[in-house]
PDB file of C-alpha atoms in Angstrom:
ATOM      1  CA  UNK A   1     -21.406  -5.291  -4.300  1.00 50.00           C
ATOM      2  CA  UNK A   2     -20.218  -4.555  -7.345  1.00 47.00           C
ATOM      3  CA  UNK A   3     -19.273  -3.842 -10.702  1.00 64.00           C
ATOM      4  CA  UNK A   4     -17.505  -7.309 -11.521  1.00 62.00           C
ATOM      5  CA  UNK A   5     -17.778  -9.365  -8.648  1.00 77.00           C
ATOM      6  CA  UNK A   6     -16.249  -8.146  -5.661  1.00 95.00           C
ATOM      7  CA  UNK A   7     -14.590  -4.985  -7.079  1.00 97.00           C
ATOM      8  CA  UNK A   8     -17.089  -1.824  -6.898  1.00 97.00           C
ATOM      9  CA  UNK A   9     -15.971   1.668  -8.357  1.00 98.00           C
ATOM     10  CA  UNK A  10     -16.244   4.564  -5.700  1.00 98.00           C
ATOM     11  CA  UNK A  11     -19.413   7.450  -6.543  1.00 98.00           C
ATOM     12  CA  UNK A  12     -17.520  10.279  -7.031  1.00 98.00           C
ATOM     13  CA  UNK A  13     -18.967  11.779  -3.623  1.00 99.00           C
ATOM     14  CA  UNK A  14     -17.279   8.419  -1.874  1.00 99.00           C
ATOM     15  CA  UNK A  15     -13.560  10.054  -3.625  1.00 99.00           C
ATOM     16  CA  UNK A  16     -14.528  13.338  -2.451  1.00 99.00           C
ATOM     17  CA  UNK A  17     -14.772  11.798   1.337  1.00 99.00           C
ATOM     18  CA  UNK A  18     -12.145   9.698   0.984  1.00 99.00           C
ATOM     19  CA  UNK A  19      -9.588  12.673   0.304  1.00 98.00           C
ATOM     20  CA  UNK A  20     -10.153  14.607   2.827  1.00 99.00           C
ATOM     21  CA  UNK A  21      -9.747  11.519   5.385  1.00 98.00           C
ATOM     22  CA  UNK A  22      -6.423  10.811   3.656  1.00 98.00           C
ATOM     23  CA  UNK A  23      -5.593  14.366   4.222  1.00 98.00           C
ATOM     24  CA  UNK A  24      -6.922  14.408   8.187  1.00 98.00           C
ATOM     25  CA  UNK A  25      -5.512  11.173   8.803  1.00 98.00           C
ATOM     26  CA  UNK A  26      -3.048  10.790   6.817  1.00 97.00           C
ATOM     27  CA  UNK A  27      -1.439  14.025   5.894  1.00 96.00           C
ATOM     28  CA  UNK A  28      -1.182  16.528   3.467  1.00 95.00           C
ATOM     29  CA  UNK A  29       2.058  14.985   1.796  1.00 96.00           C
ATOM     30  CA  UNK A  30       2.431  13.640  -1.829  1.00 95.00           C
ATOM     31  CA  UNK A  31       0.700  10.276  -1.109  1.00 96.00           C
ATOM     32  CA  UNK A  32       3.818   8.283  -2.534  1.00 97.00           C
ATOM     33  CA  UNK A  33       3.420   4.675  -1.152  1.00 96.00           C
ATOM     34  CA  UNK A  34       7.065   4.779  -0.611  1.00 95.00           C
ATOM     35  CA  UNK A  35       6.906   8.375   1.398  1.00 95.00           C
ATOM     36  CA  UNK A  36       4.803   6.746   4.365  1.00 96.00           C
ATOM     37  CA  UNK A  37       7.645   5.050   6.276  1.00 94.00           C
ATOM     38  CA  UNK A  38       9.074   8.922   6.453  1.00 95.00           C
ATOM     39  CA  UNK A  39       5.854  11.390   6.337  1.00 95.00           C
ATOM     40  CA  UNK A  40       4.370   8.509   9.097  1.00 96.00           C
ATOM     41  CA  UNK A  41       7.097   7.339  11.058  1.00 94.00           C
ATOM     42  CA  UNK A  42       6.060   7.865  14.307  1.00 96.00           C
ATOM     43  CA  UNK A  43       3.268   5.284  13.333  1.00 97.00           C
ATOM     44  CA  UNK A  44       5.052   2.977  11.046  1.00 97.00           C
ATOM     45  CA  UNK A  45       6.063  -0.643  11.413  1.00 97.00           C
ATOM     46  CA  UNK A  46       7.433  -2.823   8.663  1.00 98.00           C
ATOM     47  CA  UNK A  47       6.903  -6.816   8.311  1.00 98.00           C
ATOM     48  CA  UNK A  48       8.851  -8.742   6.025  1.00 97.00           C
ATOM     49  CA  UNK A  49       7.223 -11.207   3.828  1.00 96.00           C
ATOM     50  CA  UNK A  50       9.286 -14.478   4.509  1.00 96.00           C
ATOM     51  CA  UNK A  51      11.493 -15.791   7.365  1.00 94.00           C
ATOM     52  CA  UNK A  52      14.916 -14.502   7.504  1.00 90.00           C
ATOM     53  CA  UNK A  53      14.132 -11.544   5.777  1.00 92.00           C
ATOM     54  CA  UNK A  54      13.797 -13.401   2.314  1.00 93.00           C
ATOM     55  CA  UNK A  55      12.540 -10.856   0.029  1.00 94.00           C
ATOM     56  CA  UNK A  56      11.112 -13.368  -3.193  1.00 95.00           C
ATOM     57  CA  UNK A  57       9.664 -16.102  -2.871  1.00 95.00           C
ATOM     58  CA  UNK A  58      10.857 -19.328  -4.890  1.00 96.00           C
ATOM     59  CA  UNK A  59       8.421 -22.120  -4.388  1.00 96.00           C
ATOM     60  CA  UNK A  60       4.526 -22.449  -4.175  1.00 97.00           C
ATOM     61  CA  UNK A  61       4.846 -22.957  -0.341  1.00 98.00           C
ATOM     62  CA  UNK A  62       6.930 -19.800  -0.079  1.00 97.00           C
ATOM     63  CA  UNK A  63       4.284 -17.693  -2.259  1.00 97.00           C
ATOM     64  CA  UNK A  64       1.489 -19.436   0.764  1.00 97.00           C
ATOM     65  CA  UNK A  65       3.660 -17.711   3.441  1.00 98.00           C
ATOM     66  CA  UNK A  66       3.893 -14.585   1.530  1.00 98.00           C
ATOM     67  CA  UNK A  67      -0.020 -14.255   1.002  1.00 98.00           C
ATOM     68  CA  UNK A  68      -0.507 -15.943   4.556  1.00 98.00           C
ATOM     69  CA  UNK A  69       1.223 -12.891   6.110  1.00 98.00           C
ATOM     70  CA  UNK A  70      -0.368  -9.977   3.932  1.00 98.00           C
ATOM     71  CA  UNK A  71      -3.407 -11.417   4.700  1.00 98.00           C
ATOM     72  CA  UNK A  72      -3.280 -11.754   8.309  1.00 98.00           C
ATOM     73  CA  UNK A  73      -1.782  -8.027   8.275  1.00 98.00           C
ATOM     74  CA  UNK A  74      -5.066  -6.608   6.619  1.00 98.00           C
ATOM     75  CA  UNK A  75      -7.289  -8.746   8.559  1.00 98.00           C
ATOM     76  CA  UNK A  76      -6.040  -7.470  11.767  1.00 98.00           C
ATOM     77  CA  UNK A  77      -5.996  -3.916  10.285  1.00 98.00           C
ATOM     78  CA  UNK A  78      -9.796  -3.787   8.821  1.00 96.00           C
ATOM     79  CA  UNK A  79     -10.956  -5.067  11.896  1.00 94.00           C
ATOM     80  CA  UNK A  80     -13.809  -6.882  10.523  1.00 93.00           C
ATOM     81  CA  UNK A  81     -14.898  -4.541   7.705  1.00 95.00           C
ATOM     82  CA  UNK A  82     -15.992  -6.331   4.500  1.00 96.00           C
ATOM     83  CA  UNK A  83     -14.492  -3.654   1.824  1.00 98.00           C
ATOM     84  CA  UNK A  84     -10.992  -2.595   1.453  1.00 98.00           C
ATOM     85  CA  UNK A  85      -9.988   0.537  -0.665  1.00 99.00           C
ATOM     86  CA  UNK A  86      -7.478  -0.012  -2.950  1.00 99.00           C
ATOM     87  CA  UNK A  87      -5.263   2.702  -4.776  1.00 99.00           C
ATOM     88  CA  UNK A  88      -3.561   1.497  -7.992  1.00 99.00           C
ATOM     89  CA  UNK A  89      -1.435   3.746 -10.066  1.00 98.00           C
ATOM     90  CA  UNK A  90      -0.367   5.061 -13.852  1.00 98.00           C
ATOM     91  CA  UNK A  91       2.187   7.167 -14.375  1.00 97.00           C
ATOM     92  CA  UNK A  92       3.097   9.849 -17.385  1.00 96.00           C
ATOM     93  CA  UNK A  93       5.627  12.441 -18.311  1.00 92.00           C
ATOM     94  CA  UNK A  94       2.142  15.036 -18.196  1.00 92.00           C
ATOM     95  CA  UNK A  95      -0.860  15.626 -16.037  1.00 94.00           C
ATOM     96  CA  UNK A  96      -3.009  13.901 -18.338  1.00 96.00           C
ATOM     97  CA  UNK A  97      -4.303  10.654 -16.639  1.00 97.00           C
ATOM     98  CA  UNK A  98      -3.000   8.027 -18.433  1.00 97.00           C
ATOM     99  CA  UNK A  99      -4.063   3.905 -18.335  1.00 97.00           C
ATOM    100  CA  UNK A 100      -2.896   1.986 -15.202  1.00 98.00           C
ATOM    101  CA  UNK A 101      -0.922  -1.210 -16.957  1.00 98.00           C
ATOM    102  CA  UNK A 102      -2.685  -4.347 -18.406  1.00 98.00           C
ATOM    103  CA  UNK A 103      -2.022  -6.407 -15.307  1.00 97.00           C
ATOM    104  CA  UNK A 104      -4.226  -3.843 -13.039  1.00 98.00           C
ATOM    105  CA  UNK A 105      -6.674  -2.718 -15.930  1.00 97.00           C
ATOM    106  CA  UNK A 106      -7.601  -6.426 -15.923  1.00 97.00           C
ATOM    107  CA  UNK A 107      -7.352  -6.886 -12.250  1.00 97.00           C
ATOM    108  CA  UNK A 108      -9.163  -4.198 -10.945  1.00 98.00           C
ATOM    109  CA  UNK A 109     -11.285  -2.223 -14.101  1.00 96.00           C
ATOM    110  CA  UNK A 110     -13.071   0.662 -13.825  1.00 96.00           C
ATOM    111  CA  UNK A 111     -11.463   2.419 -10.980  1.00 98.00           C
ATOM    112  CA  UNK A 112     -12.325   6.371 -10.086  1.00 98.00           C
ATOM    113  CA  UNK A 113      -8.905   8.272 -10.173  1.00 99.00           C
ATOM    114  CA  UNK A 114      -7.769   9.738  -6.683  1.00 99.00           C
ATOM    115  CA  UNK A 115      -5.503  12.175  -7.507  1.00 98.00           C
ATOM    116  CA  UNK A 116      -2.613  13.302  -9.927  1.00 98.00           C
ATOM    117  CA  UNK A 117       0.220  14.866  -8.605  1.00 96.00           C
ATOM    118  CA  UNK A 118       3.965  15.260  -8.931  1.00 94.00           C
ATOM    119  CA  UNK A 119       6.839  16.685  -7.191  1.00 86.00           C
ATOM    120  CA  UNK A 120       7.220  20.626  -7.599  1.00 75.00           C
ATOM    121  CA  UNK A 121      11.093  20.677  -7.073  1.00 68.00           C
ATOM    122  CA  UNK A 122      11.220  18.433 -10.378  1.00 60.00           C
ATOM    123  CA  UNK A 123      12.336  20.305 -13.862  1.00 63.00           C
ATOM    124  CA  UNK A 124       9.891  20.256 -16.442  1.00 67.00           C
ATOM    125  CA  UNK A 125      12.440  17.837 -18.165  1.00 71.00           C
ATOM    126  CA  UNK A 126      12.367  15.695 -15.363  1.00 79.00           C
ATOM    127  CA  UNK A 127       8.903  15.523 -14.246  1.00 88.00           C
ATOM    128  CA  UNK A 128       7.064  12.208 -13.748  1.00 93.00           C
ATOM    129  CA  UNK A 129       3.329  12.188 -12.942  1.00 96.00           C
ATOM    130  CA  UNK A 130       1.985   9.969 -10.830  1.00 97.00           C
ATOM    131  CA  UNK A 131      -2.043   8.915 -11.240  1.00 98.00           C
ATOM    132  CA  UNK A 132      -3.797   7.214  -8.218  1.00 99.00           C
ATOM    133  CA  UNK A 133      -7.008   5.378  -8.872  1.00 99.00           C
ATOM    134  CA  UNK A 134      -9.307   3.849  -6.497  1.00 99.00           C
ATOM    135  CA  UNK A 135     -10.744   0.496  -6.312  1.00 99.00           C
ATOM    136  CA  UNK A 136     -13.352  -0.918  -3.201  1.00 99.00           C
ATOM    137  CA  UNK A 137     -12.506  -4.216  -3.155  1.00 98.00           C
ATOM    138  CA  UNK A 138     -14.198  -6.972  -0.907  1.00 97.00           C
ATOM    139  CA  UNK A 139     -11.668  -8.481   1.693  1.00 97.00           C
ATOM    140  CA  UNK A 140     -12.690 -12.509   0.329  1.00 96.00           C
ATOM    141  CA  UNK A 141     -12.528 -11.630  -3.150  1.00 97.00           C
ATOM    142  CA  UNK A 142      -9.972 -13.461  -5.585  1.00 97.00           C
ATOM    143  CA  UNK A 143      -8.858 -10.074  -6.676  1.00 98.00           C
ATOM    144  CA  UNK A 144      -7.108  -9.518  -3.221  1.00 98.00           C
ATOM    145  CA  UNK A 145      -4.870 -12.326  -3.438  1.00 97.00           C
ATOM    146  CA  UNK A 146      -3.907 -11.788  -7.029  1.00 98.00           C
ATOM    147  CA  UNK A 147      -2.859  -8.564  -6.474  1.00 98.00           C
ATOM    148  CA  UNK A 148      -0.825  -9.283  -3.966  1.00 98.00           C
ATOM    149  CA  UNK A 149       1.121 -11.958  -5.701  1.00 97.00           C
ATOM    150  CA  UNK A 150       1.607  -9.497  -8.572  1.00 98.00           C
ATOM    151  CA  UNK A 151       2.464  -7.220  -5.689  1.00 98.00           C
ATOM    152  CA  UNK A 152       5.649 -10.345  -4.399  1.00 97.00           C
ATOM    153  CA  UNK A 153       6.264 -10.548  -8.167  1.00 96.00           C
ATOM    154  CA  UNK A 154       7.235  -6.852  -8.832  1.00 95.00           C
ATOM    155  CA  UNK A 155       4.194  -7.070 -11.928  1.00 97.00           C
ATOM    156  CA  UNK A 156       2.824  -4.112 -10.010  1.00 97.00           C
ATOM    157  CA  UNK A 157       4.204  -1.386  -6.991  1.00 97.00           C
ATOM    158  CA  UNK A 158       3.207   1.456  -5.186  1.00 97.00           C
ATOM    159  CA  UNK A 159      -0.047  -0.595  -4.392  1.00 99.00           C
ATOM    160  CA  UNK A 160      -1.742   1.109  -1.081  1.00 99.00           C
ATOM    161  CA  UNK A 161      -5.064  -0.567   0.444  1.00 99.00           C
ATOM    162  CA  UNK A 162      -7.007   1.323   3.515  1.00 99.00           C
ATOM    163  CA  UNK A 163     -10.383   1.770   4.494  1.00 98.00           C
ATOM    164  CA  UNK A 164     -12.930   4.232   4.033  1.00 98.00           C
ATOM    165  CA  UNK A 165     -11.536   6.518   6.562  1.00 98.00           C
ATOM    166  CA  UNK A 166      -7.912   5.926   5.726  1.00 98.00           C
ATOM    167  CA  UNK A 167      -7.623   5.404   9.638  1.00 98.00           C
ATOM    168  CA  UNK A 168      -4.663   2.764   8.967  1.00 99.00           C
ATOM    169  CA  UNK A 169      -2.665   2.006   5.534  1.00 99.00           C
ATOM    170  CA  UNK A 170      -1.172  -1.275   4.251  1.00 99.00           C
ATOM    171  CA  UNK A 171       1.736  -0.709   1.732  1.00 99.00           C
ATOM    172  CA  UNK A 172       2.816  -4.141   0.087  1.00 98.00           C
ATOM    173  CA  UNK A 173       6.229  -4.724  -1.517  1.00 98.00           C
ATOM    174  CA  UNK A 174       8.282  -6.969  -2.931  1.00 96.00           C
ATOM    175  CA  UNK A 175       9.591  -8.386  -0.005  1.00 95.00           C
ATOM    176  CA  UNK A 176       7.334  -6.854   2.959  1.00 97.00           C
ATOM    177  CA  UNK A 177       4.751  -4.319   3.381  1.00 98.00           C
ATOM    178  CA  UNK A 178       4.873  -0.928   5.503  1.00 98.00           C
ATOM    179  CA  UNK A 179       1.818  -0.059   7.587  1.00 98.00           C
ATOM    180  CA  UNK A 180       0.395   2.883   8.685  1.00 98.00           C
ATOM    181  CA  UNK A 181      -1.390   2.545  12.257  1.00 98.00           C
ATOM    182  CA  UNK A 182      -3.714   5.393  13.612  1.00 97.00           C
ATOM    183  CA  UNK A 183      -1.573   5.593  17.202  1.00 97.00           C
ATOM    184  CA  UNK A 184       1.518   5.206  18.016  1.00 97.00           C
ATOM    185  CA  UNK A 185      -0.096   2.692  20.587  1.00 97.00           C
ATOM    186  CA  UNK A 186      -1.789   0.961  17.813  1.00 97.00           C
ATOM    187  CA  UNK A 187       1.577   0.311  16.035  1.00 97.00           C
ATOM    188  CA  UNK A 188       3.595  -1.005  19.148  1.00 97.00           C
ATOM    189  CA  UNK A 189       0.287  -3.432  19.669  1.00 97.00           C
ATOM    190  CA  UNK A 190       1.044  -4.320  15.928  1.00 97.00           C
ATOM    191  CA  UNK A 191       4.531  -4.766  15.929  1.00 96.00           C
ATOM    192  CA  UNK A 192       4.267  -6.750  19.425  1.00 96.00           C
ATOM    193  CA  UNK A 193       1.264  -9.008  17.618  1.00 97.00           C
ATOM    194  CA  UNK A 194       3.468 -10.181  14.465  1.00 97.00           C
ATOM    195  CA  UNK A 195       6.947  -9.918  16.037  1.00 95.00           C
ATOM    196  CA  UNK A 196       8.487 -12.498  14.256  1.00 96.00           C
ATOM    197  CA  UNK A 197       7.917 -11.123  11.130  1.00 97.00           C
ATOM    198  CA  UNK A 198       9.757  -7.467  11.923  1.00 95.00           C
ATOM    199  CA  UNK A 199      12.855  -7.309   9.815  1.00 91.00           C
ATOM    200  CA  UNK A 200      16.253  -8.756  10.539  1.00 86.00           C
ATOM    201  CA  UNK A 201      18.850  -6.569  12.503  1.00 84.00           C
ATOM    202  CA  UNK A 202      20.264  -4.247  10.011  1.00 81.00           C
ATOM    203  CA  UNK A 203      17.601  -3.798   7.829  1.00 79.00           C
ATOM    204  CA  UNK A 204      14.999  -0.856   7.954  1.00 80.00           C
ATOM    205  CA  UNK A 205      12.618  -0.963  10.376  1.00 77.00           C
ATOM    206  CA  UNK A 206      13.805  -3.910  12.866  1.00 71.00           C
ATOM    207  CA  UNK A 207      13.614  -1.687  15.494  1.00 72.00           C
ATOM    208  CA  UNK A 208      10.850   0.910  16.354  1.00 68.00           C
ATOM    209  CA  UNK A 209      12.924   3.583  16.965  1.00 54.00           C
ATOM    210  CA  UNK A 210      13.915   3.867  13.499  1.00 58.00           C
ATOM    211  CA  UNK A 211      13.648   7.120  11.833  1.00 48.00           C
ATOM    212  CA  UNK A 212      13.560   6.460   8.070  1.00 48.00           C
ATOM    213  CA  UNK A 213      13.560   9.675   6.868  1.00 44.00           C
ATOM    214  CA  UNK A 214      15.162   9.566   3.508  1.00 44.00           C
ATOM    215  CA  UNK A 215      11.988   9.208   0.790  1.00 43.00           C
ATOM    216  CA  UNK A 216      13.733   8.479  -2.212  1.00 43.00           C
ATOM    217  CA  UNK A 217      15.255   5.088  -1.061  1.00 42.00           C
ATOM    218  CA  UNK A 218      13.947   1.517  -2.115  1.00 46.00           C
ATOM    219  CA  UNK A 219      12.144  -0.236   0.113  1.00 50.00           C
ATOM    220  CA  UNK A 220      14.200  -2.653   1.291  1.00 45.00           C
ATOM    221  CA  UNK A 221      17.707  -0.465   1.401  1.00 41.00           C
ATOM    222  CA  UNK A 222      19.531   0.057   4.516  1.00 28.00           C
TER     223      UNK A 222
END
């Protein structure tokens, strides 16, 4: 597969394709993991990571459910594909790609950046760049469980992981993750599939219907 085990980096034609999939199937937003809930909503359902709405995890049995569920979320999203695509980010006060942080340069090395982009309505004095890198990562290797307890342990955010075609979109956070579905079908057949993990009344995303359309709020605000 791979580079170091069962991390490859993408050809440079693979980033090309993968773009403009993003762009049909995604959108042609800023692809800021925390956008998706709003730029996607009509396809969006969140899962929380531990009963009750827990968001961190305290014991070794808790961190099992935690993995347990991301796990079983991807595994019904890839569908049987072997590779997932993982995008990892840096971020700098310029448009010069900067180094992702230890944690992920050790994690995941080698990655082919995505894209750089920032928001246009920022000052100059203001402006933070964001760097996405990609990473095609095989569903069984280690790597995919370690990055999603750095994921639970706020080491890392902003972590998205798709396939080829960026037909669907997992979004891990401390606390839950936010997927993407290709249908609005395909996310009520989701949300009916793992409804005990939806999120308690009163939190985003417990029902539906919920429009969250406000992109600059954490993940788990109300």
């Amino acid at each position: 597969m791979s580079d170091s085990g069962g991390v490859r980096r993408p050809t440079p034609s693979e980033v090309t394709a993968f773009d403009a999939a993003w762009t049909r199937n995604v959108g042609s937003e800023l692809p800021y993991a925390y956008w998706l809930r709003a730029t996607c909503h009509e396809r969006w359902v969140r899962l929380h990571s531990l009963p009750e709405s827990k968001q961190y995890p305290d014991t070794e049995a808790e961190y099992d459910v935690v993995l347990t569920r991301y796990l079983a979320e991807l595994d019904d999203l890839r569908a049987g594909a072997d590779d997932l695509w993982v995008v990892t980010s840096s971020y700098s006060s310029t448009a010069r790609p900067v180094r992702r942080s230890a944690d992920l340069v050790g994690l995941l090395p080698r990655p082919r950046l995505w894209r750089t982009f920032t928001e246009d309505d920022e000052g100059e004095e203001y402006r933070i760049w964001t760097h996405h890198y990609l990473s095609i990562v095989r569903r069984d290797a280690d790597e995919v469980r370690r990055l999603l307890r750095f994921v639970a342990d706020e080491v890392v955010s902003g972590v998205m992981i798709t396939d080829a075609d960026a037909t669907w979109v997992h979004h891990p956070y401390d606390g839950g993750a936010d997927l993407i579905l290709p249908t609005t079908g395909e996310r009520d057949r989701t949300a009916a599939l793992f409804s005990d993990w939806l999120p308690a009344p009163g939190f985003p995303g417990a029902s539906l219907g919920d429009a969250v359309l406000d992109c600059d709020g954490a993940n788990r605000g109300a």
